[in-house]
Coordinates of C-alpha atoms in Angstrom, one line a residue:
M1 CA 0.0 0.0 0.0
D2 CA 1.4 3.4 -1.0
P3 CA 1.3 6.3 1.4
D4 CA -1.0 9.2 0.7
P5 CA 0.7 11.5 -1.9
E6 CA 0.5 14.3 0.6
T7 CA 2.5 12.3 3.2
P8 CA 6.3 12.9 3.1
I9 CA 8.2 9.6 2.5
C10 CA 11.5 8.3 3.7
S11 CA 14.6 9.3 1.6
A12 CA 16.2 5.9 2.0
K13 CA 16.6 4.2 -1.4
G14 CA 13.5 2.1 -2.2
C15 CA 11.7 3.0 1.0
R16 CA 8.0 4.1 0.7
A17 CA 7.3 4.5 4.4
A18 CA 6.0 7.7 5.9
A19 CA 8.7 10.0 7.2
V20 CA 9.0 10.6 10.9
W21 CA 12.3 12.4 11.1
V22 CA 14.1 15.3 9.4
L23 CA 17.9 15.0 9.1
A24 CA 19.4 18.4 8.5
W25 CA 22.8 18.3 6.9
N26 CA 25.4 20.4 5.1
N27 CA 28.4 19.6 3.0
P28 CA 31.0 22.3 4.0
K29 CA 32.8 21.9 0.7
L30 CA 29.7 22.9 -1.3
H31 CA 27.4 24.8 1.1
T32 CA 27.7 28.0 3.2
P33 CA 27.8 27.1 6.9
E34 CA 24.2 28.2 7.5
R35 CA 22.7 26.2 4.6
R36 CA 20.7 23.1 5.5
K37 CA 19.8 20.3 3.1
T38 CA 17.3 17.8 4.4
W39 CA 16.6 14.1 4.1
L40 CA 13.5 12.5 5.6
A41 CA 13.6 9.2 7.4
C42 CA 11.2 6.6 8.7
E43 CA 11.8 5.0 12.1
E44 CA 13.6 2.0 10.4
H45 CA 16.1 4.1 8.4
R46 CA 16.8 7.0 10.8
E47 CA 19.9 5.5 12.3
H48 CA 21.3 4.3 9.0
L49 CA 20.9 7.7 7.2
S50 CA 22.2 9.5 10.3
Q51 CA 25.3 7.3 10.3
F52 CA 25.9 7.9 6.6
L53 CA 25.8 11.6 7.0
G54 CA 27.6 11.6 10.4
V55 CA 30.7 9.7 9.2
R56 CA 31.2 12.4 6.6
G57 CA 30.8 15.2 9.1
F58 CA 27.6 16.4 7.3
L59 CA 24.9 15.7 9.9
K60 CA 23.8 18.9 11.7
D61 CA 20.5 18.0 13.4
V62 CA 17.8 15.3 13.7
V63 CA 14.3 16.5 14.5
R64 CA 10.9 14.9 14.5
L65 CA 9.0 15.9 11.3
E66 CA 6.2 17.7 13.1
E67 CA 8.8 19.8 15.0
W68 CA 10.9 20.8 12.0
K69 CA 11.0 24.4 11.0
A70 CA 13.0 25.2 7.9
P71 CA 15.5 28.0 8.4
E72 CA 14.4 31.4 6.9
G73 CA 15.3 31.8 3.3
A74 CA 15.4 28.0 2.7

């Protein structure tokens, strides 16, 4: 069963589950320090995606989707 088209889905490859988390990240070689890119994660993939970004030094914040407020100008 596919999620509602209005429901944000997990960014993990092949996952169609509803997103629960926002992973805010930044690649310092490409982005200004205040810039935040985002990936969405379901419960199952939050840790894996966080580790992927974390080992590269990109992960800046992990916030529940309902609490996420995009930075101004984003």
